[in-house]
Structures are given as structure tokens and as C-alpha cells.
């Protein structure tokens, strides 16, 4: 899962007889809670990293505080347990008053949904998102909203889509785009049958 780290433990007092270096015969594991938004989170849909035993260690991380139940770096609002999300978060981008900025999303023949989210840093900004297909036809539009706008296309045809973030307000703002392509869950990613 995101925030997991493994490390070698070598302070056990044993030395390699040839090199004289400390021998490492143990591996440590630590899992840190990651509440920050990540640019390329991995969607594992497995809150316990394959652990089948008691759940107490995961609950101690207070994962609910981050709105990311399975600690994979994808907000619960966009994380489907039956799909695999490929997420790209870009850096904050300037959006002038009345202006727009384009981003691209690519759908494969198996894509289940394209989701575009834009979060403005100015609470007075009214932003919106339009999604156009490869032919330039509008296929989804969010309503102008303060601070956050979301648009999605369900079961899109394969091709390259343009996601246009618009600033409907008279004030400039910075916004952070999140582009999500939801694909079907790969059989290897699903827990094996008992």
C-alpha cells in the first residue's frame, strides 16, 4: 500500500567473517498514514495488504480521517472496489478569470469511466469541467460550482478525450486537476478464492 516501507535491520552484533560488515538478517516493516494527495497513487483496493488475520493493526492508523479507507492514495469518492483507477494529479495551475485550460484523458476499449475533478484554491471561484470526445463533441459537463467541479463519462468509446476546466468567475484562481481512468479489476488483483 502507499506509505509502506521495508528496511533491513543490521544492528544485531553479528559480523560477516570475510568483510567484517554487520550482517542483516531481519527486515522491518512500517506503514505510515498518507493523507496528502499523491500525484500517481496506486489503486490496490486491499485495505489489509493481503492480511487475512485480525484487523486491529489497520484500524490503529485512523485511515477514516483521510477519506481513504484502503490507504491506496485514492479518495473514497473516486475509488471503486470493483474497478482499478489510474489517477493523475497535476500541480496547481493558474486559471485566469473567464479562461480555460485543457487536459487529455485516454480511454481504452475496456474503460469503465473517465472522471475529471478540479479543485480551486479560491473559495469565490466558480469553476466547471467539460469533457469532449475525439471528434470534439461535448459528452459531459459539470454545473458551475464553487471550489470543486466534477464531470464523468461512463462507458466511453475508446479514444482521446479533452477535459476543459473553465473559470466562470471574474476572479483568477489556481486549481488542481485530478484525472481518473477507471478500468475493470484485473483477475490477479482480486483476492483468491479460499
PDB file of N, CA, C and O in Angstrom, residues 34-78:
ATOM      1  N   UNK A  34      -0.939   8.159   4.917  1.00  0.00           N
ATOM      2  CA  UNK A  34      -0.683   9.173   3.899  1.00  0.00           C
ATOM      3  C   UNK A  34      -1.977   9.940   3.646  1.00  0.00           C
ATOM      4  O   UNK A  34      -2.889   9.416   3.017  1.00  0.00           O
ATOM      5  N   UNK A  35      -2.064  11.146   4.169  1.00  0.00           N
ATOM      6  CA  UNK A  35      -3.272  11.951   3.960  1.00  0.00           C
ATOM      7  C   UNK A  35      -3.102  12.959   2.834  1.00  0.00           C
ATOM      8  O   UNK A  35      -4.075  13.505   2.351  1.00  0.00           O
ATOM      9  N   UNK A  36      -1.863  13.211   2.427  1.00  0.00           N
ATOM     10  CA  UNK A  36      -1.649  14.167   1.356  1.00  0.00           C
ATOM     11  C   UNK A  36      -2.077  13.557   0.029  1.00  0.00           C
ATOM     12  O   UNK A  36      -2.010  12.361  -0.164  1.00  0.00           O
ATOM     13  N   UNK A  37      -2.495  14.405  -0.879  1.00  0.00           N
ATOM     14  CA  UNK A  37      -2.838  13.926  -2.216  1.00  0.00           C
ATOM     15  C   UNK A  37      -1.557  13.579  -2.950  1.00  0.00           C
ATOM     16  O   UNK A  37      -0.599  14.318  -2.925  1.00  0.00           O
ATOM     17  N   UNK A  38      -1.551  12.436  -3.598  1.00  0.00           N
ATOM     18  CA  UNK A  38      -0.379  11.969  -4.314  1.00  0.00           C
ATOM     19  C   UNK A  38      -0.597  12.127  -5.811  1.00  0.00           C
ATOM     20  O   UNK A  38      -1.706  12.015  -6.294  1.00  0.00           O
ATOM     21  N   UNK A  39       0.487  12.363  -6.538  1.00  0.00           N
ATOM     22  CA  UNK A  39       0.362  12.574  -7.984  1.00  0.00           C
ATOM     23  C   UNK A  39      -0.064  11.319  -8.722  1.00  0.00           C
ATOM     24  O   UNK A  39      -0.891  11.373  -9.613  1.00  0.00           O
ATOM     25  N   UNK A  40       0.517  10.190  -8.402  1.00  0.00           N
ATOM     26  CA  UNK A  40       0.206   8.933  -9.089  1.00  0.00           C
ATOM     27  C   UNK A  40      -0.056   7.831  -8.069  1.00  0.00           C
ATOM     28  O   UNK A  40       0.761   6.940  -7.901  1.00  0.00           O
ATOM     29  N   UNK A  41      -1.189   7.864  -7.377  1.00  0.00           N
ATOM     30  CA  UNK A  41      -1.457   6.817  -6.398  1.00  0.00           C
ATOM     31  C   UNK A  41      -1.706   5.470  -7.065  1.00  0.00           C
ATOM     32  O   UNK A  41      -2.091   5.402  -8.224  1.00  0.00           O
ATOM     33  N   UNK A  42      -1.428   4.395  -6.330  1.00  0.00           N
ATOM     34  CA  UNK A  42      -1.665   3.037  -6.831  1.00  0.00           C
ATOM     35  C   UNK A  42      -2.951   2.520  -6.221  1.00  0.00           C
ATOM     36  O   UNK A  42      -3.113   2.496  -5.009  1.00  0.00           O
ATOM     37  N   UNK A  43      -3.847   2.039  -7.041  1.00  0.00           N
ATOM     38  CA  UNK A  43      -5.133   1.537  -6.569  1.00  0.00           C
ATOM     39  C   UNK A  43      -5.021   0.045  -6.280  1.00  0.00           C
ATOM     40  O   UNK A  43      -5.037  -0.772  -7.181  1.00  0.00           O
ATOM     41  N   UNK A  44      -4.898  -0.308  -4.990  1.00  0.00           N
ATOM     42  CA  UNK A  44      -4.775  -1.722  -4.673  1.00  0.00           C
ATOM     43  C   UNK A  44      -6.076  -2.321  -4.143  1.00  0.00           C
ATOM     44  O   UNK A  44      -6.222  -3.532  -4.106  1.00  0.00           O
ATOM     45  N   UNK A  45      -7.044  -1.512  -3.724  1.00  0.00           N
ATOM     46  CA  UNK A  45      -8.342  -1.978  -3.230  1.00  0.00           C
ATOM     47  C   UNK A  45      -8.201  -3.078  -2.186  1.00  0.00           C
ATOM     48  O   UNK A  45      -9.030  -3.969  -2.097  1.00  0.00           O
ATOM     49  N   UNK A  46      -7.150  -3.051  -1.401  1.00  0.00           N
ATOM     50  CA  UNK A  46      -6.929  -4.068  -0.383  1.00  0.00           C
ATOM     51  C   UNK A  46      -6.490  -3.360   0.883  1.00  0.00           C
ATOM     52  O   UNK A  46      -5.323  -3.023   1.040  1.00  0.00           O
ATOM     53  N   UNK A  47      -7.416  -3.149   1.795  1.00  0.00           N
ATOM     54  CA  UNK A  47      -7.110  -2.345   2.970  1.00  0.00           C
ATOM     55  C   UNK A  47      -6.141  -3.016   3.914  1.00  0.00           C
ATOM     56  O   UNK A  47      -5.553  -2.383   4.764  1.00  0.00           O
ATOM     57  N   UNK A  48      -5.963  -4.334   3.808  1.00  0.00           N
ATOM     58  CA  UNK A  48      -5.106  -5.044   4.747  1.00  0.00           C
ATOM     59  C   UNK A  48      -3.854  -5.626   4.106  1.00  0.00           C
ATOM     60  O   UNK A  48      -3.198  -6.477   4.696  1.00  0.00           O
ATOM     61  N   UNK A  49      -3.523  -5.217   2.885  1.00  0.00           N
ATOM     62  CA  UNK A  49      -2.324  -5.704   2.198  1.00  0.00           C
ATOM     63  C   UNK A  49      -2.262  -7.228   2.154  1.00  0.00           C
ATOM     64  O   UNK A  49      -1.202  -7.821   2.298  1.00  0.00           O
ATOM     65  N   UNK A  50      -3.406  -7.875   1.975  1.00  0.00           N
ATOM     66  CA  UNK A  50      -3.450  -9.319   1.870  1.00  0.00           C
ATOM     67  C   UNK A  50      -3.513 -10.039   3.200  1.00  0.00           C
ATOM     68  O   UNK A  50      -3.616 -11.258   3.248  1.00  0.00           O
ATOM     69  N   UNK A  51      -3.474  -9.314   4.303  1.00  0.00           N
ATOM     70  CA  UNK A  51      -3.517  -9.921   5.629  1.00  0.00           C
ATOM     71  C   UNK A  51      -4.907 -10.468   5.886  1.00  0.00           C
ATOM     72  O   UNK A  51      -5.898  -9.780   5.731  1.00  0.00           O
ATOM     73  N   UNK A  52      -4.990 -11.737   6.257  1.00  0.00           N
ATOM     74  CA  UNK A  52      -6.281 -12.392   6.478  1.00  0.00           C
ATOM     75  C   UNK A  52      -6.649 -12.448   7.959  1.00  0.00           C
ATOM     76  O   UNK A  52      -7.717 -12.891   8.314  1.00  0.00           O
ATOM     77  N   UNK A  53      -5.734 -12.053   8.835  1.00  0.00           N
ATOM     78  CA  UNK A  53      -5.958 -12.187  10.274  1.00  0.00           C
ATOM     79  C   UNK A  53      -6.764 -11.047  10.854  1.00  0.00           C
ATOM     80  O   UNK A  53      -7.529 -10.368  10.168  1.00  0.00           O
ATOM     81  N   UNK A  54      -6.562 -10.815  12.145  1.00  0.00           N
ATOM     82  CA  UNK A  54      -7.293  -9.753  12.847  1.00  0.00           C
ATOM     83  C   UNK A  54      -6.971  -8.405  12.212  1.00  0.00           C
ATOM     84  O   UNK A  54      -5.889  -8.185  11.696  1.00  0.00           O
ATOM     85  N   UNK A  55      -7.926  -7.520  12.300  1.00  0.00           N
ATOM     86  CA  UNK A  55      -7.858  -6.244  11.585  1.00  0.00           C
ATOM     87  C   UNK A  55      -7.328  -5.102  12.431  1.00  0.00           C
ATOM     88  O   UNK A  55      -7.312  -3.971  11.984  1.00  0.00           O
ATOM     89  N   UNK A  56      -6.906  -5.370  13.638  1.00  0.00           N
ATOM     90  CA  UNK A  56      -6.611  -4.289  14.571  1.00  0.00           C
ATOM     91  C   UNK A  56      -5.487  -3.374  14.119  1.00  0.00           C
ATOM     92  O   UNK A  56      -5.514  -2.188  14.361  1.00  0.00           O
ATOM     93  N   UNK A  57      -4.451  -3.900  13.476  1.00  0.00           N
ATOM     94  CA  UNK A  57      -3.323  -3.054  13.084  1.00  0.00           C
ATOM     95  C   UNK A  57      -3.737  -1.994  12.085  1.00  0.00           C
ATOM     96  O   UNK A  57      -3.251  -0.878  12.128  1.00  0.00           O
ATOM     97  N   UNK A  58      -4.642  -2.303  11.186  1.00  0.00           N
ATOM     98  CA  UNK A  58      -5.062  -1.315  10.195  1.00  0.00           C
ATOM     99  C   UNK A  58      -5.927  -0.235  10.826  1.00  0.00           C
ATOM    100  O   UNK A  58      -5.814   0.930  10.491  1.00  0.00           O
ATOM    101  N   UNK A  59      -6.793  -0.614  11.736  1.00  0.00           N
ATOM    102  CA  UNK A  59      -7.674   0.359  12.370  1.00  0.00           C
ATOM    103  C   UNK A  59      -6.897   1.366  13.202  1.00  0.00           C
ATOM    104  O   UNK A  59      -7.353   2.483  13.402  1.00  0.00           O
ATOM    105  N   UNK A  60      -5.722   1.008  13.685  1.00  0.00           N
ATOM    106  CA  UNK A  60      -4.938   1.933  14.504  1.00  0.00           C
ATOM    107  C   UNK A  60      -4.391   3.097  13.687  1.00  0.00           C
ATOM    108  O   UNK A  60      -3.933   4.075  14.242  1.00  0.00           O
ATOM    109  N   UNK A  61      -4.437   3.008  12.359  1.00  0.00           N
ATOM    110  CA  UNK A  61      -3.898   4.077  11.511  1.00  0.00           C
ATOM    111  C   UNK A  61      -4.880   5.220  11.309  1.00  0.00           C
ATOM    112  O   UNK A  61      -4.564   6.192  10.657  1.00  0.00           O
ATOM    113  N   UNK A  62      -6.091   5.111  11.813  1.00  0.00           N
ATOM    114  CA  UNK A  62      -7.119   6.148  11.672  1.00  0.00           C
ATOM    115  C   UNK A  62      -7.291   6.536  10.208  1.00  0.00           C
ATOM    116  O   UNK A  62      -7.348   7.699   9.847  1.00  0.00           O
ATOM    117  N   UNK A  63      -7.389   5.534   9.348  1.00  0.00           N
ATOM    118  CA  UNK A  63      -7.496   5.771   7.919  1.00  0.00           C
ATOM    119  C   UNK A  63      -8.756   6.547   7.555  1.00  0.00           C
ATOM    120  O   UNK A  63      -8.791   7.221   6.553  1.00  0.00           O
ATOM    121  N   UNK A  64      -9.796   6.466   8.361  1.00  0.00           N
ATOM    122  CA  UNK A  64     -11.034   7.189   8.071  1.00  0.00           C
ATOM    123  C   UNK A  64     -10.860   8.696   8.094  1.00  0.00           C
ATOM    124  O   UNK A  64     -11.600   9.430   7.449  1.00  0.00           O
ATOM    125  N   UNK A  65      -9.863   9.183   8.837  1.00  0.00           N
ATOM    126  CA  UNK A  65      -9.608  10.626   8.904  1.00  0.00           C
ATOM    127  C   UNK A  65      -9.162  11.187   7.563  1.00  0.00           C
ATOM    128  O   UNK A  65      -9.257  12.372   7.316  1.00  0.00           O
ATOM    129  N   UNK A  66      -8.631  10.334   6.692  1.00  0.00           N
ATOM    130  CA  UNK A  66      -8.080  10.771   5.414  1.00  0.00           C
ATOM    131  C   UNK A  66      -9.034  10.541   4.247  1.00  0.00           C
ATOM    132  O   UNK A  66      -8.691  10.834   3.115  1.00  0.00           O
ATOM    133  N   UNK A  67     -10.211   9.994   4.494  1.00  0.00           N
ATOM    134  CA  UNK A  67     -11.171   9.674   3.428  1.00  0.00           C
ATOM    135  C   UNK A  67     -10.555   8.730   2.408  1.00  0.00           C
ATOM    136  O   UNK A  67     -10.755   8.869   1.219  1.00  0.00           O
ATOM    137  N   UNK A  68      -9.774   7.765   2.909  1.00  0.00           N
ATOM    138  CA  UNK A  68      -9.122   6.773   2.053  1.00  0.00           C
ATOM    139  C   UNK A  68      -9.104   5.452   2.811  1.00  0.00           C
ATOM    140  O   UNK A  68      -8.114   5.088   3.434  1.00  0.00           O
ATOM    141  N   UNK A  69     -10.199   4.718   2.773  1.00  0.00           N
ATOM    142  CA  UNK A  69     -10.412   3.535   3.592  1.00  0.00           C
ATOM    143  C   UNK A  69      -9.356   2.461   3.381  1.00  0.00           C
ATOM    144  O   UNK A  69      -8.942   1.796   4.312  1.00  0.00           O
ATOM    145  N   UNK A  70      -8.901   2.286   2.142  1.00  0.00           N
ATOM    146  CA  UNK A  70      -7.927   1.226   1.882  1.00  0.00           C
ATOM    147  C   UNK A  70      -6.487   1.730   1.773  1.00  0.00           C
ATOM    148  O   UNK A  70      -5.595   0.993   1.376  1.00  0.00           O
ATOM    149  N   UNK A  71      -6.257   2.989   2.127  1.00  0.00           N
ATOM    150  CA  UNK A  71      -4.905   3.562   2.185  1.00  0.00           C
ATOM    151  C   UNK A  71      -4.123   3.400   0.891  1.00  0.00           C
ATOM    152  O   UNK A  71      -2.932   3.107   0.895  1.00  0.00           O
ATOM    153  N   UNK A  72      -4.780   3.593  -0.249  1.00  0.00           N
ATOM    154  CA  UNK A  72      -4.069   3.454  -1.523  1.00  0.00           C
ATOM    155  C   UNK A  72      -3.805   4.793  -2.196  1.00  0.00           C
ATOM    156  O   UNK A  72      -3.322   4.845  -3.310  1.00  0.00           O
ATOM    157  N   UNK A  73      -4.151   5.898  -1.527  1.00  0.00           N
ATOM    158  CA  UNK A  73      -3.877   7.216  -2.078  1.00  0.00           C
ATOM    159  C   UNK A  73      -4.982   7.760  -2.963  1.00  0.00           C
ATOM    160  O   UNK A  73      -4.858   8.838  -3.510  1.00  0.00           O
ATOM    161  N   UNK A  74      -6.088   7.024  -3.097  1.00  0.00           N
ATOM    162  CA  UNK A  74      -7.220   7.469  -3.909  1.00  0.00           C
ATOM    163  C   UNK A  74      -8.401   7.725  -2.981  1.00  0.00           C
ATOM    164  O   UNK A  74      -8.795   6.847  -2.212  1.00  0.00           O
ATOM    165  N   UNK A  75      -8.964   8.937  -3.039  1.00  0.00           N
ATOM    166  CA  UNK A  75     -10.088   9.281  -2.172  1.00  0.00           C
ATOM    167  C   UNK A  75     -11.237   8.303  -2.352  1.00  0.00           C
ATOM    168  O   UNK A  75     -11.502   7.829  -3.459  1.00  0.00           O
ATOM    169  N   UNK A  76     -11.934   8.012  -1.256  1.00  0.00           N
ATOM    170  CA  UNK A  76     -13.051   7.066  -1.292  1.00  0.00           C
ATOM    171  C   UNK A  76     -14.103   7.453  -2.322  1.00  0.00           C
ATOM    172  O   UNK A  76     -14.741   6.587  -2.915  1.00  0.00           O
ATOM    173  N   UNK A  77     -14.298   8.745  -2.563  1.00  0.00           N
ATOM    174  CA  UNK A  77     -15.297   9.194  -3.524  1.00  0.00           C
ATOM    175  C   UNK A  77     -15.016   8.758  -4.950  1.00  0.00           C
ATOM    176  O   UNK A  77     -15.935   8.632  -5.757  1.00  0.00           O
ATOM    177  N   UNK A  78     -13.765   8.510  -5.289  1.00  0.00           N
ATOM    178  CA  UNK A  78     -13.400   8.079  -6.638  1.00  0.00           C
ATOM    179  C   UNK A  78     -12.856   6.658  -6.686  1.00  0.00           C
ATOM    180  O   UNK A  78     -12.473   6.175  -7.738  1.00  0.00           O
TER     181      UNK A  78
END
